[in-house]
PDB file of C-alpha atoms in Angstrom:
ATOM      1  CA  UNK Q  17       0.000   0.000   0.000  1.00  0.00           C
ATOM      2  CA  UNK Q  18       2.930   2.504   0.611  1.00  0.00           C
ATOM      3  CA  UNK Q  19       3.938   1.775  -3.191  1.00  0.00           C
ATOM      4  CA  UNK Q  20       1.184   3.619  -4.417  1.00  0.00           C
ATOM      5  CA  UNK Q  21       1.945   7.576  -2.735  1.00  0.00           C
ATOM      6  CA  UNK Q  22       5.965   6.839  -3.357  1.00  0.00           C
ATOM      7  CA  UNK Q  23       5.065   6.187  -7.229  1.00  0.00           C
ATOM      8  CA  UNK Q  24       2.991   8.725  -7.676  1.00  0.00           C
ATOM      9  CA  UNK Q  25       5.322  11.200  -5.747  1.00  0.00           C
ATOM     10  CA  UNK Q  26       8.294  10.198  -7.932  1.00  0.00           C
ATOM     11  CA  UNK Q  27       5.900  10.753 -11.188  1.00  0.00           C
ATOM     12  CA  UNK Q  28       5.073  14.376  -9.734  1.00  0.00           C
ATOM     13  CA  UNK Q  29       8.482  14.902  -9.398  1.00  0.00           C
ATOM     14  CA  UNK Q  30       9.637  13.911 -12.693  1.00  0.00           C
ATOM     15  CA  UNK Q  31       6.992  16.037 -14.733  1.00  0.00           C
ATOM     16  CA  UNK Q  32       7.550  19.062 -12.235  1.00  0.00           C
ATOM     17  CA  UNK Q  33      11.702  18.767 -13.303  1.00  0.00           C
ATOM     18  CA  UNK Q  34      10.652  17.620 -16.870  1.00  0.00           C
ATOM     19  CA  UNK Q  35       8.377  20.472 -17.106  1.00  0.00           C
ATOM     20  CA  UNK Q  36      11.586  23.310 -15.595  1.00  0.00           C
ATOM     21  CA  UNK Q  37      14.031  22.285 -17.813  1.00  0.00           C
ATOM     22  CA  UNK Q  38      11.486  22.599 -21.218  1.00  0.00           C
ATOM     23  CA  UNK Q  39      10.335  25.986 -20.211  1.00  0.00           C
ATOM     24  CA  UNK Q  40      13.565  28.336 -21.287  1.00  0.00           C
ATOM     25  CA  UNK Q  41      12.570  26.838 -24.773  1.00  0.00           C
ATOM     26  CA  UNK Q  42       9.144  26.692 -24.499  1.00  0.00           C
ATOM     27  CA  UNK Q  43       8.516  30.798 -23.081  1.00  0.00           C
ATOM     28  CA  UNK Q  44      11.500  31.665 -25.782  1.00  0.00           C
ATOM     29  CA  UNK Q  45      11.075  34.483 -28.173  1.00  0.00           C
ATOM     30  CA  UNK Q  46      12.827  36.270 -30.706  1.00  0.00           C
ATOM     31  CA  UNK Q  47      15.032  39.135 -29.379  1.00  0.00           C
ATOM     32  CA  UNK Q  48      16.667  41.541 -31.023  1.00  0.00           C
ATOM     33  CA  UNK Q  49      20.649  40.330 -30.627  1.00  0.00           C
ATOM     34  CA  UNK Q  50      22.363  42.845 -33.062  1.00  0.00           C
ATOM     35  CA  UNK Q  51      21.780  44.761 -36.031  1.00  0.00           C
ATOM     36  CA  UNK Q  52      23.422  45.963 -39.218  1.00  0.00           C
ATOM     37  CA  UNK Q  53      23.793  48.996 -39.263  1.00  0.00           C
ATOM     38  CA  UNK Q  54      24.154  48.740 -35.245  1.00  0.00           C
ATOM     39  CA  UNK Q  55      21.690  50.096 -32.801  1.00  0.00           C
ATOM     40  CA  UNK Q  56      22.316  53.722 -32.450  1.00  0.00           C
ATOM     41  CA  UNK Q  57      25.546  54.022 -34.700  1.00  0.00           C
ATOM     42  CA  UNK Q  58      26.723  55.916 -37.286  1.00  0.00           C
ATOM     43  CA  UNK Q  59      27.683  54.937 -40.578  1.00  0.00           C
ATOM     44  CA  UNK Q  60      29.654  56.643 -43.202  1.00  0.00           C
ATOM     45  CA  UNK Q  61      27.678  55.188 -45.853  1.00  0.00           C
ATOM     46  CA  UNK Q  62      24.175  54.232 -47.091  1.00  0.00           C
ATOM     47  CA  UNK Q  63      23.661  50.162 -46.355  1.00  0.00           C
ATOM     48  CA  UNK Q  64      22.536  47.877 -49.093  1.00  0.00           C
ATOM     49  CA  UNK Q  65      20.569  46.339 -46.385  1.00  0.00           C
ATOM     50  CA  UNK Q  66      19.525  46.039 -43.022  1.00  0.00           C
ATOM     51  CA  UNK Q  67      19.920  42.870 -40.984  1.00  0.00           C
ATOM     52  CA  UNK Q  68      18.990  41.967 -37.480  1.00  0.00           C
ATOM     53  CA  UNK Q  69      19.894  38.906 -35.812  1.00  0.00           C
ATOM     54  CA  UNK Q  70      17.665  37.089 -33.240  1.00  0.00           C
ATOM     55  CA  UNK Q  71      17.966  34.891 -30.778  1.00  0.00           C
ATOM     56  CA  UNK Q  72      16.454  32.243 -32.593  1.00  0.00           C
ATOM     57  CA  UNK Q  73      15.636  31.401 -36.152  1.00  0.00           C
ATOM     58  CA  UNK Q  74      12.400  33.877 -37.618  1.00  0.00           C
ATOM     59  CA  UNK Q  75      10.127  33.353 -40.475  1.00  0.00           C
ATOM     60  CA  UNK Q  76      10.787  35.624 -43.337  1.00  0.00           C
ATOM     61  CA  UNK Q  77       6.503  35.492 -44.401  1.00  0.00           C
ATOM     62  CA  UNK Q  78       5.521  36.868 -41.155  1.00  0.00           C
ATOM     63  CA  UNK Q  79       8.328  38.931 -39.824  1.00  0.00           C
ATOM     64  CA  UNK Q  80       9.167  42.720 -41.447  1.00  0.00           C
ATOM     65  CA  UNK Q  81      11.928  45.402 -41.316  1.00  0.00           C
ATOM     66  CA  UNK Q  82      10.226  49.105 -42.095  1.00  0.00           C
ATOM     67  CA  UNK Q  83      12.432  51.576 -42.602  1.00  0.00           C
ATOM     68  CA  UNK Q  84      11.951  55.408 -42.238  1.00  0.00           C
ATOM     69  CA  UNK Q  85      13.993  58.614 -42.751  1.00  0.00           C
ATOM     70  CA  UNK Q  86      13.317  61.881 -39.566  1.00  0.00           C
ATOM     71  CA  UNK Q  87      11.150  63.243 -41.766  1.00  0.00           C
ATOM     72  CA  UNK Q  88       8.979  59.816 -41.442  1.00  0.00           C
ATOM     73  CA  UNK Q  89       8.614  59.079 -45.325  1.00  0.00           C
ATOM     74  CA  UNK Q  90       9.164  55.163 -45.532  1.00  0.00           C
ATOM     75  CA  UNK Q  91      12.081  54.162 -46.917  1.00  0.00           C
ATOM     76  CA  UNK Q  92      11.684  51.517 -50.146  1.00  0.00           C
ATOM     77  CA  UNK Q  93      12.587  48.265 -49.332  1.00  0.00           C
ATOM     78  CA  UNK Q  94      12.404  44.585 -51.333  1.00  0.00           C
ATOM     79  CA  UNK Q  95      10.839  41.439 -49.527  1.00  0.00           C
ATOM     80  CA  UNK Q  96      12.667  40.381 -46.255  1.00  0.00           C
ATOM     81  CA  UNK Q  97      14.371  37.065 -46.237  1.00  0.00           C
ATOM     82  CA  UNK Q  98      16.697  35.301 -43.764  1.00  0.00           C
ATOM     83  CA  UNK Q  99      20.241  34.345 -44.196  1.00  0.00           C
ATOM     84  CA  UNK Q 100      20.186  30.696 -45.506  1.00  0.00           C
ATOM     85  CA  UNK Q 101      23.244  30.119 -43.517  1.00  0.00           C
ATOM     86  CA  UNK Q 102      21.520  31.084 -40.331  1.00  0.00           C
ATOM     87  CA  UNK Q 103      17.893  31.558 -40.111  1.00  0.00           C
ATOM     88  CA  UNK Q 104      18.067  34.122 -37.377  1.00  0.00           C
ATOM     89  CA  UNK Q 105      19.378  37.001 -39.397  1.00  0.00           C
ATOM     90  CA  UNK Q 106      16.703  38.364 -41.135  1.00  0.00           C
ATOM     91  CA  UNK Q 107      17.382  40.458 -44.056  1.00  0.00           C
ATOM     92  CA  UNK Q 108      15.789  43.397 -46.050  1.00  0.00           C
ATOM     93  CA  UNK Q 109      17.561  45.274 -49.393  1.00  0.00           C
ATOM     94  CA  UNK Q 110      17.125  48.776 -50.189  1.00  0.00           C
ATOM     95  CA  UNK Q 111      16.366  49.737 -53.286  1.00  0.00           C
ATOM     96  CA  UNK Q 112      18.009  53.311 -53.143  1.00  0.00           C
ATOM     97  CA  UNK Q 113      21.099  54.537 -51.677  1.00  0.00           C
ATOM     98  CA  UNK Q 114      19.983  56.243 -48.179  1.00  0.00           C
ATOM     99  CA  UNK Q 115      20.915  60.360 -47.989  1.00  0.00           C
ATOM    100  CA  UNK Q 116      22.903  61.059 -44.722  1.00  0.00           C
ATOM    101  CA  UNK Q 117      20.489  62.034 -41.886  1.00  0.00           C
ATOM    102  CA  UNK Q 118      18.755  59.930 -39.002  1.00  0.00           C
ATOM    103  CA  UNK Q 119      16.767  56.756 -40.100  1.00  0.00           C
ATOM    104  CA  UNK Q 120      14.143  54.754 -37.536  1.00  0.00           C
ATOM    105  CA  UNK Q 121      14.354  50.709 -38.304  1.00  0.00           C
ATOM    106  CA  UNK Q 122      11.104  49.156 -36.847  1.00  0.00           C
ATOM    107  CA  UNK Q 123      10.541  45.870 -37.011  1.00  0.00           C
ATOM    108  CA  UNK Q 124       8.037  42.680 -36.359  1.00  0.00           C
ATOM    109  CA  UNK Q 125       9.274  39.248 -36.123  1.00  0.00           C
ATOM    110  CA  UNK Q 126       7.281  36.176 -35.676  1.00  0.00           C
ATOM    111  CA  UNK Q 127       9.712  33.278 -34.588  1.00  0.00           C
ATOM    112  CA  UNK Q 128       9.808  29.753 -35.833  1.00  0.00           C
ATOM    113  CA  UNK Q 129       7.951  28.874 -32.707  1.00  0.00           C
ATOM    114  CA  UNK Q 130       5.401  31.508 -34.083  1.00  0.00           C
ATOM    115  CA  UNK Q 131       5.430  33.988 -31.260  1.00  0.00           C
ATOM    116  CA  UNK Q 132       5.841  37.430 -32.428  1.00  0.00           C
ATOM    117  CA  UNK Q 133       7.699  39.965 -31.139  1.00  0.00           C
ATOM    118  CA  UNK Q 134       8.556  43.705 -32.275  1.00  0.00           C
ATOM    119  CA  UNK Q 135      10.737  46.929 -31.593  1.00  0.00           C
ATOM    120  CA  UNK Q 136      12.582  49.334 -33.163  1.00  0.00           C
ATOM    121  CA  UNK Q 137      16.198  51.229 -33.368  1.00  0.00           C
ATOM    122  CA  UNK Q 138      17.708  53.986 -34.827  1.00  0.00           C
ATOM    123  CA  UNK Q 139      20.971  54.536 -36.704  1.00  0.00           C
ATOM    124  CA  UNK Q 140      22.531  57.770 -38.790  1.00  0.00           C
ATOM    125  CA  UNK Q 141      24.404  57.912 -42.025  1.00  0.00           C
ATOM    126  CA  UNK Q 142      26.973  60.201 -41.601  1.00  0.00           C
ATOM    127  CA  UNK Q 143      27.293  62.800 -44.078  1.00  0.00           C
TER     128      UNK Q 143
END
């Protein structure tokens, strides 16, 4: 009769640890880990694209980089993608040379555990 509580205590105990050690990977999301051009900087040239890398692999379909100038006027961009070498860079071209000034990158990512996540940065071309 004692069998019964010690089983069923060791089974508690076993999804309880089971459950700790799954949850960093189940409650992940994609964070913003570093950008090109960087958070903040200065560059002394227009980009041919922006990329930010996650924390964990994003999907391209669902996730976007907008891109605007201080005046607010979007920037033109072509379809984002990810880096086929590492699906947590995601990656958008511009399709003109940006002027020097201050630009605002804001962006939406959906991860490949499909919980989205968003933000946004700055960065300056120098002039």
């Amino acid at each position: 009769m004692k069998r019964a509580p010690l089983l069923a205590s060791l089974t508690l105990s076993t999804i309880g640890l089971s459950s700790l050690a799954l949850s960093p990977a189940v409650m992940a999301h994609a964070v913003l880990v570093k950008a090109a051009p960087p958070v903040g900087g200065t560059v002394s040239a227009s980009p041919s694209d922006i990329r930010i890398t996650f924390s964990e692999g994003v999907e391209p379909r669902f996730s976007k980089i907008l891109v605007a100038g201080a005046d607010g006027h979007a920037v033109e961009t072509g379809a984002a993608s990810v880096d086929p070498s590492n699906p947590a860079i995601l990656i958008v071209p511009l399709k003109t040379a940006l002027q020097p000034g201050a630009y605002k990158v804001t962006w939406h990512a959906v991860s490949v555990d499909t919980h989205a996540t968003q933000g946004n940065f700055s960065f300056t071309v120098k002039p």
